Amino acid sequence: MHDPDSFGCRAFTAVLQRIGDKWSLLIVSVLADGPKRFSELRREIPSISQRMLTLTLRGLERDGLVSRTVTPSIPPRVDYELTQLGQSLRKPVCALAEWAMANIDVIHTSQTRFDRANGEKV
Amino acid sequence: MHDPDSFGCRAFTAVLQRIGDKWSLLIVSVLADGPKRFSELRREIPSISQRMLTLTLRGLERDGLVSRTVTPSIPPRVDYELTQLGQSLRKPVCALAEWAMANIDVIHTSQTRFDRANGEKV
DNA sequence: CCGAATCCTTTCCGATACTG
DNA sequence: CAGTATCGGAAAGGATTCGG
C-alpha cells in the first residue's frame, strides 16, 4: 500500500467487496487442506447454512478461486478444489487464520472491557 | 488450520465475523502507513461513507486494534492509530492487500467469463 | 472537523420445502 | 447428496440533518 496513487487501495477495496464477507476466506482456508466434497465442507463449518455455502462457493468459482467437479453417480458427488489462483491465496489467508487463532482471546478481552466502559452510561 | 480439532476454524470464524466485512481490513491496511486523522482516512478511501467509517473505526477500537486520540482544539482533531495488536495484524493484512493488487485483473477476467457462460441461458 | 441520530432502501441470510 | 426456490425478518449501508 505504498503506492503514490491509490491503485493499491482501490484494488484491495474491489477484492474485499467480493471475498470480504463472513465465509469466503474461511472456505478458502478450509480448502487449503485439499479438495473437499460439499458435505465435508458443511461438516467442517457447522455454523454455515446450506444456502450460504452454496452461494459462497458459487462466488468463489466465479472469481476463479475454486473449481467445481461433478461426478454424476448415485448419489451425486461434487468436489471443490482450489484452482491455481486459489492456491496463490493460500499463504496470505493461512497467515491471517493463524493470526486469528493467536489473538482471539486478546480481542475478546478487549471487546468485553470496551462494552463495560460504554455500557455503564446507559 | 491443521488442527485435529476445529479450534482453528472456530477462531477464524469468530474473527471474520468481526473484521471480515468490507471495510475493516482496508482501514487497517491504510493505517499501516502510520497514524491518520479522520478526514485523511475519508480522503484515502473515497468510496466509504462517513457513517460507515465512524462505525468501522468504532468496531476496530472495540477490538483493541485501533486507538483513538482526541485533541480538543478548534476545530477538533481526532487521530487514529494502530495499537500493538493492530501492528501485529499489519503483516498478514498487507500480504493480502498485495495479493489483491497482483490478481485483481485475473479475478475480473474470470468473473466476466463466468457471467457470460451463465448469462446465455436466461 | 468530527461524529451522533434519524430515516429509509437495499441486501443479507436463515428456515423451510421441494427436486434430480 | 447436492443442490434450487421462496419467503420474511434482520442487518447493512447511503443520505441527510443536527451538534460540540
PDB file of N, CA and C in Angstrom, chain B residues 51 59 101:
ATOM      1  N   ARG B  51     -20.619   7.669   7.736  1.00  0.00           N
ATOM      2  CA  ARG B  51     -21.236   6.775   8.712  1.00  0.00           C
ATOM      3  C   ARG B  51     -20.478   5.458   8.867  1.00  0.00           C
ATOM      4  N   GLY B  59     -15.711  -0.116  15.766  1.00  0.00           N
ATOM      5  CA  GLY B  59     -15.555  -1.564  15.901  1.00  0.00           C
ATOM      6  C   GLY B  59     -14.101  -1.970  16.090  1.00  0.00           C
ATOM      7  N   MET B 101      -3.758  -6.667  -5.202  1.00  0.00           N
ATOM      8  CA  MET B 101      -3.245  -5.824  -6.279  1.00  0.00           C
ATOM      9  C   MET B 101      -2.717  -6.667  -7.430  1.00  0.00           C
TER      10      MET B 101
END
